[in-house]
Coordinates of C-alpha atoms and ligand atoms in Angstrom, one line a residue:
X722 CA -55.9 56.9 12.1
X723 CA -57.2 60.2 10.6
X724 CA -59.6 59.9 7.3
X725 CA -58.9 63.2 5.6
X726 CA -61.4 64.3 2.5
X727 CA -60.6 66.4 -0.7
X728 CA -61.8 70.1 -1.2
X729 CA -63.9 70.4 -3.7
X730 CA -65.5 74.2 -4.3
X731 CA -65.4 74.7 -0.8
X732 CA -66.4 71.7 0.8
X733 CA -65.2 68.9 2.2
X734 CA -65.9 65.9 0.4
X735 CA -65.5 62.1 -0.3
X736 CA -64.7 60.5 -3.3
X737 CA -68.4 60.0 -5.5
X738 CA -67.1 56.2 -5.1
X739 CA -66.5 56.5 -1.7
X740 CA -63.1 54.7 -2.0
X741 CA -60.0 55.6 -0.1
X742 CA -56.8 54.7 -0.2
X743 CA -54.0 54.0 2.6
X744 CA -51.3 57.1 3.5
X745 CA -47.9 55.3 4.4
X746 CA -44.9 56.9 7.2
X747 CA -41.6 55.4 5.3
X748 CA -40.0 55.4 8.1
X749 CA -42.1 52.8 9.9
X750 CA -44.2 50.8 7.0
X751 CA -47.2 51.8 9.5
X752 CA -50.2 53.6 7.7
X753 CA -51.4 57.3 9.0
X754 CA -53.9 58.4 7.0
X755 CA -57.0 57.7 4.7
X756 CA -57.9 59.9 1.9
X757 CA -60.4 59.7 -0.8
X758 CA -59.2 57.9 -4.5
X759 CA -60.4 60.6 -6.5
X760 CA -61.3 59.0 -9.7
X761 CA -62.9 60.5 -13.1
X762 CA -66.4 61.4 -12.0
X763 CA -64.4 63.7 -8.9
X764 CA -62.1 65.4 -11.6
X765 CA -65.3 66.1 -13.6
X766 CA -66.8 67.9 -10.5
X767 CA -63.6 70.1 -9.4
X768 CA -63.2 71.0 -12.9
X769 CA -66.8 72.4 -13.1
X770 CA -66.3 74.4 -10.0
X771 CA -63.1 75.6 -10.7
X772 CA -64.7 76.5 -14.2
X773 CA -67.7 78.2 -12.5
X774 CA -65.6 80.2 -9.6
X775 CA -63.5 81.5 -12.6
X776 CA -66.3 82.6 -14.9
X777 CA -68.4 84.0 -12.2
X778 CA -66.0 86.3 -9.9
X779 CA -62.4 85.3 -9.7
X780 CA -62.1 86.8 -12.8
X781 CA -62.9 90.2 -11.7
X782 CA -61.1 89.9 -8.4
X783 CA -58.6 92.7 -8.5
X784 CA -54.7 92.3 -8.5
X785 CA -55.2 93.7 -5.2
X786 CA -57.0 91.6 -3.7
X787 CA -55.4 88.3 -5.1
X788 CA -52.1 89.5 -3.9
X789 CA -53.6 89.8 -0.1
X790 CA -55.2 86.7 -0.5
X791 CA -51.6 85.4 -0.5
X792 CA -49.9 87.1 1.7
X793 CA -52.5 85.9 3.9
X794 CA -52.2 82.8 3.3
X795 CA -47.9 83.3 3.4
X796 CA -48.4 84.5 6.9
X797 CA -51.1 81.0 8.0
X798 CA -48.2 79.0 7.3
X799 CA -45.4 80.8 9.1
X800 CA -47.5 80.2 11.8
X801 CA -48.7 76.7 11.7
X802 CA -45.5 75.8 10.6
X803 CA -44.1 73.4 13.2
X804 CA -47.2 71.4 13.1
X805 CA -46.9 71.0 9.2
X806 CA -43.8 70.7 9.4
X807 CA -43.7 67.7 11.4
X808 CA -46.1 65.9 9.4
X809 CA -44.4 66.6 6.3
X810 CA -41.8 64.4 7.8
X811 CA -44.0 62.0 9.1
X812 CA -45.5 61.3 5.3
X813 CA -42.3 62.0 3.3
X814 CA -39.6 60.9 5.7
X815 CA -37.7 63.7 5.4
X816 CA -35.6 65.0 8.1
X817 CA -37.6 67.2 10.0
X818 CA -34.7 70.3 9.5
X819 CA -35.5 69.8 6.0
X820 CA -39.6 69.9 6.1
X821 CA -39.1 73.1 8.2
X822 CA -36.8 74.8 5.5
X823 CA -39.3 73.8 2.4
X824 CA -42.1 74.9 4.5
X825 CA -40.2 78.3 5.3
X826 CA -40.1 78.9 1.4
X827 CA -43.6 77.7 0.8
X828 CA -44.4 81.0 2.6
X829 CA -41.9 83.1 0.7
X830 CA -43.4 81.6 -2.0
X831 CA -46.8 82.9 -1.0
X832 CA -45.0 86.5 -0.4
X833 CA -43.1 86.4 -3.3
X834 CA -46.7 86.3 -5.6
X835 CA -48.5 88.3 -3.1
X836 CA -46.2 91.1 -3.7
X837 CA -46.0 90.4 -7.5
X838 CA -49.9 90.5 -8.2
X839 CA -49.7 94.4 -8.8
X840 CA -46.6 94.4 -10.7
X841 CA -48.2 92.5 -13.6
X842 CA -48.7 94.1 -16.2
X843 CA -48.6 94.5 -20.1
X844 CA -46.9 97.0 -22.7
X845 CA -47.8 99.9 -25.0
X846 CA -46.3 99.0 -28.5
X847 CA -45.0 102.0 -30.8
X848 CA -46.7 100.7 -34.3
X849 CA -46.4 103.1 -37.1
X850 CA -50.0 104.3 -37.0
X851 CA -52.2 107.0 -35.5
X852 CA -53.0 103.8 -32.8
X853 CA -52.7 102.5 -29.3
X854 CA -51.2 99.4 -29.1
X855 CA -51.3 97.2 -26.5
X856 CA -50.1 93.9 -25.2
X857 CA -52.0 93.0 -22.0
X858 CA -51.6 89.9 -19.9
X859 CA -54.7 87.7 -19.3
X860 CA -54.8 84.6 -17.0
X861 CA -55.5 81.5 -19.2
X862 CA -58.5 80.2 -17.3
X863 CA -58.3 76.8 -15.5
X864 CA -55.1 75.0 -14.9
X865 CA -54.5 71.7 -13.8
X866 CA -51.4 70.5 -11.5
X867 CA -50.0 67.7 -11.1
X868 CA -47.6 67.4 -7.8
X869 CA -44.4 65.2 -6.9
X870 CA -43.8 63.2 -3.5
X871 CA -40.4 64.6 -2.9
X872 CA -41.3 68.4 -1.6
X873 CA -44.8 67.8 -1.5
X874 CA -45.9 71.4 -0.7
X875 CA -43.3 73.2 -1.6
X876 CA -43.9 72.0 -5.5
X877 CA -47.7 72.6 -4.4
X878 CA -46.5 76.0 -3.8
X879 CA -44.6 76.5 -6.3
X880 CA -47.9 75.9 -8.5
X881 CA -51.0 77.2 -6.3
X882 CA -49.2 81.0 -5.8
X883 CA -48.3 81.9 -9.4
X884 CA -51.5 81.0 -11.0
X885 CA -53.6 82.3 -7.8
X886 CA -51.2 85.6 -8.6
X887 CA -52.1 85.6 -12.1
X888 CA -56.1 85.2 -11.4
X889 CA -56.8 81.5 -12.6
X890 CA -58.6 78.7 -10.9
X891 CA -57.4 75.8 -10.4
X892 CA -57.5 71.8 -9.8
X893 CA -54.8 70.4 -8.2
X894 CA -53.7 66.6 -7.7
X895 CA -50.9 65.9 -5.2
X896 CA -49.0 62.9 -5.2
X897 CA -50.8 59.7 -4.2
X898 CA -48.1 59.0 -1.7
X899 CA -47.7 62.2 0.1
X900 CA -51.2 64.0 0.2
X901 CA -51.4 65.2 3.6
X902 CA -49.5 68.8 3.8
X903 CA -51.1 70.0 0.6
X904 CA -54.7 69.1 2.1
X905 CA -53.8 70.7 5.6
X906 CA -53.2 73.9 3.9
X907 CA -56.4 73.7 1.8
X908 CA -57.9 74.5 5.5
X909 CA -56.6 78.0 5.7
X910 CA -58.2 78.9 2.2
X911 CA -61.5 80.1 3.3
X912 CA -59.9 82.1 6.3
X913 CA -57.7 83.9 4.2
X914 CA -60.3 85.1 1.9
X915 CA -59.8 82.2 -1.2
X916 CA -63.6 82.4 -2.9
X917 CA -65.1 79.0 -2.8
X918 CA -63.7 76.8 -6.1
X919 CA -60.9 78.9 -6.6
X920 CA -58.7 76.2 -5.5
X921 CA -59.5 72.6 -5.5
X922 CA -57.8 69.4 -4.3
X923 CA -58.5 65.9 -5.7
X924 CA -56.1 62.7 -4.1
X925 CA -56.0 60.2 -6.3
X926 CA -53.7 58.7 -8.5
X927 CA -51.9 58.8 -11.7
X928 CA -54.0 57.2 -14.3
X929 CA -57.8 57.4 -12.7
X930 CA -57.2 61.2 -11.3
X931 CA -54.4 62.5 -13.1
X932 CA -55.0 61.5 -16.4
X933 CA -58.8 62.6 -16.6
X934 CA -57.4 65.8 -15.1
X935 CA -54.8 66.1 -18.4
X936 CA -57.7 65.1 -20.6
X937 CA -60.0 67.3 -19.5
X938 CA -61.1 69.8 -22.4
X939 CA -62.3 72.5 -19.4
X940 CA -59.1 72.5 -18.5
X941 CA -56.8 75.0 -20.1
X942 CA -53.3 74.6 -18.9
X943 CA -51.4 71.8 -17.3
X944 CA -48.4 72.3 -14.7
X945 CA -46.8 69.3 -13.8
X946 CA -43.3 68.3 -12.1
X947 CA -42.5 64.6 -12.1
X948 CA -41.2 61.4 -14.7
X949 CA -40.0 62.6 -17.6
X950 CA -41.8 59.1 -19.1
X951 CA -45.6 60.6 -17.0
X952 CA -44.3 64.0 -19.0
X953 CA -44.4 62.5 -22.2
X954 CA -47.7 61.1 -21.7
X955 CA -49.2 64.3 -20.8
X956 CA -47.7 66.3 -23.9
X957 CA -49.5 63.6 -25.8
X958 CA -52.6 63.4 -24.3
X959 CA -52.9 67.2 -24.5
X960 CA -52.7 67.7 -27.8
X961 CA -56.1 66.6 -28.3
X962 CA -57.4 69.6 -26.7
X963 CA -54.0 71.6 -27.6
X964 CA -54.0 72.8 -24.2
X965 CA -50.7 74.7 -22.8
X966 CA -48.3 72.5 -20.7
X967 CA -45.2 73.2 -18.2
X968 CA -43.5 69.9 -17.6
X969 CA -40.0 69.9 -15.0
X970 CA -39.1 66.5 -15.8
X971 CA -36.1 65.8 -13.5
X972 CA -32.0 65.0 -14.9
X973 CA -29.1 63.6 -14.2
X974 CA -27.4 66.9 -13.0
X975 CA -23.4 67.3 -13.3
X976 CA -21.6 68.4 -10.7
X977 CA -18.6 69.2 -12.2
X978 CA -14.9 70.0 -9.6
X979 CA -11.8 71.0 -11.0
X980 CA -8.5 70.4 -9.1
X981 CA -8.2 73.9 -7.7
X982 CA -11.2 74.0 -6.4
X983 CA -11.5 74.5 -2.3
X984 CA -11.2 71.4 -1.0
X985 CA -13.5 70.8 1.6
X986 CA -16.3 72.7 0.0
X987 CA -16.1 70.2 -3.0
X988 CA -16.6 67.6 -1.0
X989 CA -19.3 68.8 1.0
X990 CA -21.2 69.9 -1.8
X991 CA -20.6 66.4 -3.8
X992 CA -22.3 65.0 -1.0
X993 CA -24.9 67.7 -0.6
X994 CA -25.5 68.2 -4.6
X995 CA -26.9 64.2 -4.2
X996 CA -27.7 63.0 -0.2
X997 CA -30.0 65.6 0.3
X998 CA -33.5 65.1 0.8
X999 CA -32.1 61.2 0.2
X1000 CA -31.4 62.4 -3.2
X1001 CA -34.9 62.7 -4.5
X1002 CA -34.2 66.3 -5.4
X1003 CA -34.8 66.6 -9.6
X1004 CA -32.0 68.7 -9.5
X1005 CA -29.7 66.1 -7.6
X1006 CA -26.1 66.3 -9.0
X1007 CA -25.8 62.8 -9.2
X1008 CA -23.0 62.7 -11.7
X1009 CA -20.4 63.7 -9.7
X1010 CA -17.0 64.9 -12.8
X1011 CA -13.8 64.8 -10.8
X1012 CA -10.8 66.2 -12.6
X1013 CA -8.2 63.4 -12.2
X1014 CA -5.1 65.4 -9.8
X1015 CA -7.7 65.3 -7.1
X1016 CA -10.2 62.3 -8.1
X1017 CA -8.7 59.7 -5.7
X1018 CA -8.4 61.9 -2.9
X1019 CA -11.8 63.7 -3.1
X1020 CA -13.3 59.9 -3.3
X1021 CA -11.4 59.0 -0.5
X1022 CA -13.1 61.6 1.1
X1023 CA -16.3 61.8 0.0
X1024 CA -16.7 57.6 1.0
X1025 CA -15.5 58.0 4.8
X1026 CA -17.9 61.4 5.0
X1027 CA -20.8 59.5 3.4
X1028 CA -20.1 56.7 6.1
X1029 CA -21.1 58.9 8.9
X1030 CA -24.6 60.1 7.5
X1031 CA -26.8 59.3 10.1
X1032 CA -30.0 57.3 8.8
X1033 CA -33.3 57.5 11.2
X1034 CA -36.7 58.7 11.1
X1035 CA -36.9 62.3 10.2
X1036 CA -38.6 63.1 13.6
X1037 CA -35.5 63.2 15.5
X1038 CA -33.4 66.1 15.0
X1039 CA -29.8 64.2 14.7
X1040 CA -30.9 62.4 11.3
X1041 CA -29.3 63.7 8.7
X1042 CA -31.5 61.6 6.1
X1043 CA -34.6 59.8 5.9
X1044 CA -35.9 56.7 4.4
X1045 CA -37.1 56.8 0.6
X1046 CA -40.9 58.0 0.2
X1047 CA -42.3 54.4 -0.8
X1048 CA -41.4 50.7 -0.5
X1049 CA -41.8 50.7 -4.8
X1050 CA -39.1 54.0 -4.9
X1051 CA -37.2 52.1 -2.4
X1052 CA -37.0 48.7 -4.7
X1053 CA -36.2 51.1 -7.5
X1054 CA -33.2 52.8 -6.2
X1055 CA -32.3 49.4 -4.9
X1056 CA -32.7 47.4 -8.6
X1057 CA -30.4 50.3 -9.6
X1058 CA -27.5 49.8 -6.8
X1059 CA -27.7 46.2 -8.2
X1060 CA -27.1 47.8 -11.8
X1061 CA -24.0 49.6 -10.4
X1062 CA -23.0 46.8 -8.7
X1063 CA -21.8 45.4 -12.3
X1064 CA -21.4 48.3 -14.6
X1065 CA -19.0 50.2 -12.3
X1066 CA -16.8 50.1 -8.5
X1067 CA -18.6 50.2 -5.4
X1068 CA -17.1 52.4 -2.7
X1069 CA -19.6 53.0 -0.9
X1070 CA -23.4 51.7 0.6
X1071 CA -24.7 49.8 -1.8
X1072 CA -28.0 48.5 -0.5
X1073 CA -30.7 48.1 2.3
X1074 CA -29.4 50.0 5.3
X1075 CA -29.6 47.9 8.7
X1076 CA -29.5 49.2 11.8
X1077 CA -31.5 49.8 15.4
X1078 CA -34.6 51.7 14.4
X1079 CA -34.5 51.4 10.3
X1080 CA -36.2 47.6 10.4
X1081 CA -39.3 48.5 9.1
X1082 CA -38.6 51.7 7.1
X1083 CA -37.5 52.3 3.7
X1084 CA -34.0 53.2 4.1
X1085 CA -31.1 52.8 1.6
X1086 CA -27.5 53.3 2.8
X1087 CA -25.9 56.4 0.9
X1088 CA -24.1 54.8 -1.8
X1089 CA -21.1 55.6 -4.3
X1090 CA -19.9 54.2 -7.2
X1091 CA -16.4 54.9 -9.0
X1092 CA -15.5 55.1 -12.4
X1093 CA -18.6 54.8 -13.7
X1094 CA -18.6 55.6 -17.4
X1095 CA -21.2 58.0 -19.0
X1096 CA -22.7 55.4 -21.0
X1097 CA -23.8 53.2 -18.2
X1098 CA -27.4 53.0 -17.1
X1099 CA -26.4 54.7 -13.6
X1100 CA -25.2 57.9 -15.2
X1101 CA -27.9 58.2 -18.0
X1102 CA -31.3 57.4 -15.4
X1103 CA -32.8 59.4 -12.8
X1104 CA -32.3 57.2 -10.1
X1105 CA -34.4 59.7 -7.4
X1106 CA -32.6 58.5 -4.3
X1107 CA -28.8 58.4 -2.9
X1108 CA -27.1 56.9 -5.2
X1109 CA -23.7 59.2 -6.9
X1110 CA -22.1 58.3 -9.8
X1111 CA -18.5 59.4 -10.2
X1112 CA -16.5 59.7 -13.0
X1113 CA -13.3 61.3 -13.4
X1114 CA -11.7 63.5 -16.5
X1115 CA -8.8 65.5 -17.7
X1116 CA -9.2 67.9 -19.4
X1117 CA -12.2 71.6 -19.7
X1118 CA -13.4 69.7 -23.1
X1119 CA -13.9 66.6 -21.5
X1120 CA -15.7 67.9 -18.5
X1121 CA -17.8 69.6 -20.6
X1122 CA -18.5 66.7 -23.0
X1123 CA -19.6 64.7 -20.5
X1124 CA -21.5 67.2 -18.8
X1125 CA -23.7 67.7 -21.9
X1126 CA -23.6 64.0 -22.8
X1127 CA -27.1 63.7 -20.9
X1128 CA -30.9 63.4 -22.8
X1129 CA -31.9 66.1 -19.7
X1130 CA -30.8 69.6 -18.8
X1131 CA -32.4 70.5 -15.6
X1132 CA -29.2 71.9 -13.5
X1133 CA -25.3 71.5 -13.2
X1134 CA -22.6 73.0 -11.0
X1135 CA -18.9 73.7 -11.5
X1136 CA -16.8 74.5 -8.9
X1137 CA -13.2 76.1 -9.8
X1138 CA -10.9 79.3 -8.3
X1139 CA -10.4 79.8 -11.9
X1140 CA -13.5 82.8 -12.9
X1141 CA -12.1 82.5 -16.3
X1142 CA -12.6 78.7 -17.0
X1143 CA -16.2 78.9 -15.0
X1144 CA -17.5 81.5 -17.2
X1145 CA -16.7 79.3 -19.5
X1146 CA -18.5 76.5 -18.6
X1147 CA -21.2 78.5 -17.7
X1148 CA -21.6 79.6 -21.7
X1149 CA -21.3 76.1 -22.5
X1150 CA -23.7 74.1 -20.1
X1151 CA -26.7 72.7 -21.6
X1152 CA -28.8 73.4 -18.5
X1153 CA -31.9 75.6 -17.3
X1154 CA -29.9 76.0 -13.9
X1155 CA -26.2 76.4 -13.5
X1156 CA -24.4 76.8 -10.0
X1157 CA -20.9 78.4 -9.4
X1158 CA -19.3 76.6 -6.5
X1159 CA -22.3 76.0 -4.9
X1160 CA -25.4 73.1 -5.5
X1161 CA -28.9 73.1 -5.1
X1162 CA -29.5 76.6 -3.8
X1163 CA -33.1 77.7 -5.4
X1164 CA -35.0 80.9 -5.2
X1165 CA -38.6 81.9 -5.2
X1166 CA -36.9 85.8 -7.7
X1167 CA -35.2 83.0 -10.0
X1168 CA -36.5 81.4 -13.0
X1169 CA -36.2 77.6 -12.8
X1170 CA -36.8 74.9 -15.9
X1171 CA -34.9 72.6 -18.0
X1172 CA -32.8 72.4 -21.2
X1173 CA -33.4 69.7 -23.5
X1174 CA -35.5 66.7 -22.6
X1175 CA -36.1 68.1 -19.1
X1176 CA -38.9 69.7 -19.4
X1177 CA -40.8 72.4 -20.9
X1178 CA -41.2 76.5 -19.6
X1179 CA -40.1 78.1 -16.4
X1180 CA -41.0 78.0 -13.0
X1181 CA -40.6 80.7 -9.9
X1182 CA -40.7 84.6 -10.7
X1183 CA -42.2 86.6 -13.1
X1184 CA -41.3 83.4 -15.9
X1185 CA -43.9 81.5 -13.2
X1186 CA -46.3 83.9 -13.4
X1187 CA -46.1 84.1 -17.3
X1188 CA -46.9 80.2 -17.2
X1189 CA -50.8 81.2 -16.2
X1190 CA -51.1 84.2 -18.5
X1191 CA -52.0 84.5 -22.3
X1192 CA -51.2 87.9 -24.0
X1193 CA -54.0 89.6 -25.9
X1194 CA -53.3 92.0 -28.6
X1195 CA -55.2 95.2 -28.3
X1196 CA -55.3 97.9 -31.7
X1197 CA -57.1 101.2 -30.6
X1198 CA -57.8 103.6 -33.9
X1199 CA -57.6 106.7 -33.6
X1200 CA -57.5 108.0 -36.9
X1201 CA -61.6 109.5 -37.0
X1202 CA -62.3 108.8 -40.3
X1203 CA -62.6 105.2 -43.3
X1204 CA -59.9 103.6 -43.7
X1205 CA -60.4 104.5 -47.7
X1206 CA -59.3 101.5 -49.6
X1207 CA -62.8 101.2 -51.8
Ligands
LIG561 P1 -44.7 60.0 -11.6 O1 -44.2 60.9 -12.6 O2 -45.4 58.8 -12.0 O3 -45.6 60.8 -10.5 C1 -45.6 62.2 -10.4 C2 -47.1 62.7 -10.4 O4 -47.7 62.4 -11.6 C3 -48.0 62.0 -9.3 O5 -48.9 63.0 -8.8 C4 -48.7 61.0 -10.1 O6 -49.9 60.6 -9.5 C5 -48.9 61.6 -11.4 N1 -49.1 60.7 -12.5 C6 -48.6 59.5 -12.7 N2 -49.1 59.0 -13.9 C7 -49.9 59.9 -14.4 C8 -50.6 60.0 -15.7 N3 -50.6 59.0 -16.5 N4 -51.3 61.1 -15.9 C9 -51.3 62.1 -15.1 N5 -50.6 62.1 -13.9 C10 -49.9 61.0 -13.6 O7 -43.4 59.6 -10.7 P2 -43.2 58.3 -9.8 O8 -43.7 57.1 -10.5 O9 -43.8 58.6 -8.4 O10 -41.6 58.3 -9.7 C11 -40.9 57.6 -10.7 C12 -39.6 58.4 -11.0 O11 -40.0 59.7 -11.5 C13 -38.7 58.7 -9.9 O12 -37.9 57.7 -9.6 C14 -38.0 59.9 -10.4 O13 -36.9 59.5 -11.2 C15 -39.0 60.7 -11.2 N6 -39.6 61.8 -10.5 C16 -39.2 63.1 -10.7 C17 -39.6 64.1 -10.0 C18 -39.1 65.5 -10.3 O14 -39.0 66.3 -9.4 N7 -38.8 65.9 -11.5 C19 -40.6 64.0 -8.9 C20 -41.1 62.6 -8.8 C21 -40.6 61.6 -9.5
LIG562 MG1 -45.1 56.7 -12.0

């Protein structure tokens, strides 16, 4: 079993403690991998070096530079892909088709900021005054992030290349489930030029790594993507130090289908909208709307497709989903088929999946429950696995009522022949995110963040960027004489 350390300004290190704490493969309860359980005294130590790299040097990198930086690093993992992918898969238990595709976008990712670096820039204001005036764009020091288990380095991605791009340093925590990826890639930093405390990694977990992390008054920024109940906690805690926070806190994403939509497309992307990635996706459409000409026979249809899933470890190419990340998020999504179970019809799943090969792991059978009303606990909780909730309506109004009856407003999708009545959803959706006949595709160009109680600023182009920068007001005089007032 490999014991993995934490990079901390450039080295390799252990936890001050010396503690570790066990790395799980879902699919087979076995463990993989030891890392260090980062506690306060670690997060103290990255902090001061992320601190230090920023003050002396990073600062002063150019734009240049920090864009080649990532394109080097965008072109390391193209080509250890494979190998990361694989054990993406082997912590997460994602299929491995899916680890590949995240860890294709982590490198556009990389690309995307490594071209952006030198298109940063700030404005020249027209004030009514013999003046310059500028706004220009400043990174906002040292950021702290705080990473998910369900795309564990693609949402380290989506984190380490904007605030590289816009010239902070930075500490960042992944989750204490899935670790590994995030600190395989910390091994191509020096290589691709990444000065020494530019970038630092601490594993540990929530309360004894996190938290201190949050608390922290070098820190100047938090980014984090996970519980909209962890989010709340870190709004608080940073107001002591009134330091900036992004939170992406999750929903419970509508996908809305209309009776003239294409057929077999709705179905396929009911299913995809909440089975992918075992529906631990934030933006999983796990309220499924069905207007009521086609409700009975797109359920029908939806139940014998979901049958057929194939359930297996994410290493072999035929699975089509994996097991959930942890034996607790397995119990959780379990607890929650059990709340189903009463509130609304099962037609689908509805447990523990059994079968040769998925004794040990933790697997839950795709599951599908009927109509479910918008008041029950299974439409208004994140449920983070696969687990849809369908409920059927009759009329635009009522669609959209339901739709926006919801505390979050990450994402929702509506699929219709009818341009007219999409647009007008569109308008109407309370959602950072909103698909036309299509769910879940996401872009590295495309701002993504939620409405309402999911979460707080934008993720992904220039809006991600923005995230690490603070704007400084600049008034340049050029009248040569007093101003004359006394
Ligand atoms: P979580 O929100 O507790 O964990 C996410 C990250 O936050 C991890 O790195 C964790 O170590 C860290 N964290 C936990 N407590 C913290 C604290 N007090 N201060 C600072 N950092 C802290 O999520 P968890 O418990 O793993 O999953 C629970 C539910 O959260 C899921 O069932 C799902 O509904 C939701 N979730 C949503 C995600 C999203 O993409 N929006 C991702 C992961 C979970
Ligand atoms: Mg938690």
């Amino acid at each position: 079993m490999k014991p993995y350390q934490m990079l901390i300004d450039g080295e390799w290190v252990e936890a001050r403690s010396k503690k570790t704490f066990d790395v799980m493969n879902p699919a087979t309860d076995e463990v993989i991998a030891k890392v260090p359980d980062a506690g306060p005294e670690d997060v103290d130590h990255a902090v001061e070096a992320a601190r230090r790299a920023f003050d002396e040097g990073w600062r002063d990198v150019t734009a240049q530079e920090r864009g080649r930086i990532l394109l080097r690093l965008a072109e390391k993992m193209r080509k250890e892909l494979p190998r990361l992918a694989e054990i993406e898969t082997l912590n997460s238990g994602k299929p491995i088709v899916e680890s590949e595709f995240d860890l294709g976008d982590v490198a556009t990712c990389f690309e995307y900021y490594g071209g952006l670096a030198t298109k940063l820039h700030g404005e020249v204001l027209n004030v009514p005054d013999n003046a310059l005036s500028m706004a220009i764009k400043e990174p906002l020091g040292v950021a702290g992030q705080i990473i998910p288990w369900n795309y564990p380095l693609l949402m380290a991605a989506w984190k380490l290349a904007p605030a590289i791009c816009a010239g902070c340093s930075m500490v960042i925590k992944p989750a204490e489930q899935t670790p590994l990826t995030l600190l395989e890639f910390a091994r191509f930093f020096e290589e691709c030029g990444l000065p020494k405390g530019v970038v630092n990694v601490v594993t540990g977990f929530g309360e004894t790594c996190g938290a201190p992390l949050v608390a922290h008054k070098n820190v100047d920024k938090i980014a984090f993507t996970g519980s909209m109940e962890v989010g709340k906690i870190i709004m608080r805690t940073a107001a002591d130090t009134l330091k900036k926070v992004s939170l992406e806190l999750g929903g419970k994403s509508p996908n809305i289908f209309f009776a003239d939509a294409d057929f077999e497309a709705a179905v396929d992307g009911a299913l995809f909208g909440v089975f992918v990635n075992q529906g631990e996706v934030c933006s999983a459409g796990s309220r499924v709307l069905v207007e009521r000409p086609i409700y009975k026979k797109m359920l029908d249809a939806m139940v014998e497709k979901a049958k057929r899933i194939k359930l297996g470890n994410g290493l072999d190419r035929a699975t089509k989903m994996g097991p959930v990340v942890s034996k607790e998020q397995m119990e959780r999504v379990m607890r929650y088929q059990e709340i189903g179970r009463k509130e609304a019809k099962l037609a689908a799943g509805g447990g523990r999946a059994k079968g040769e090969g998925l004794e040990r792991g933790y697997f839950v059978e795709p599951t599908i429950f009927y109509d479910v009303d918008n008041s029950a606990t299974i439409a208004r909780e994140e449920i983070f696995g696969p687990v849809m909730a369908v409920i059927p309506f009759d009329k635009e109004e009522d669609a959209l009522r339901i739709a926006n009856d919801t505390p979050y407003g990450l994402a929702a999708a509506v699929w219709s022949r009818d341009i007219f009545k999409c647009f007008r959803m569109v308008k109407r959706l309370q959602a950072g995110i909103v698909w036309v006949n299509h769910m879940q595709p996401t872009y590295v160009e495309a701002p993504w963040g939620g409405y309402k109680m999911s979460g707080i600023g934008r993720e992904l182009g220039p809006w991600g960027a923005d995230e690490y920068l603070q704007v400084k007001q600049v008034h340049v005089n050029l009248n040569e004489a007093p101003i004359g007032w006394y």
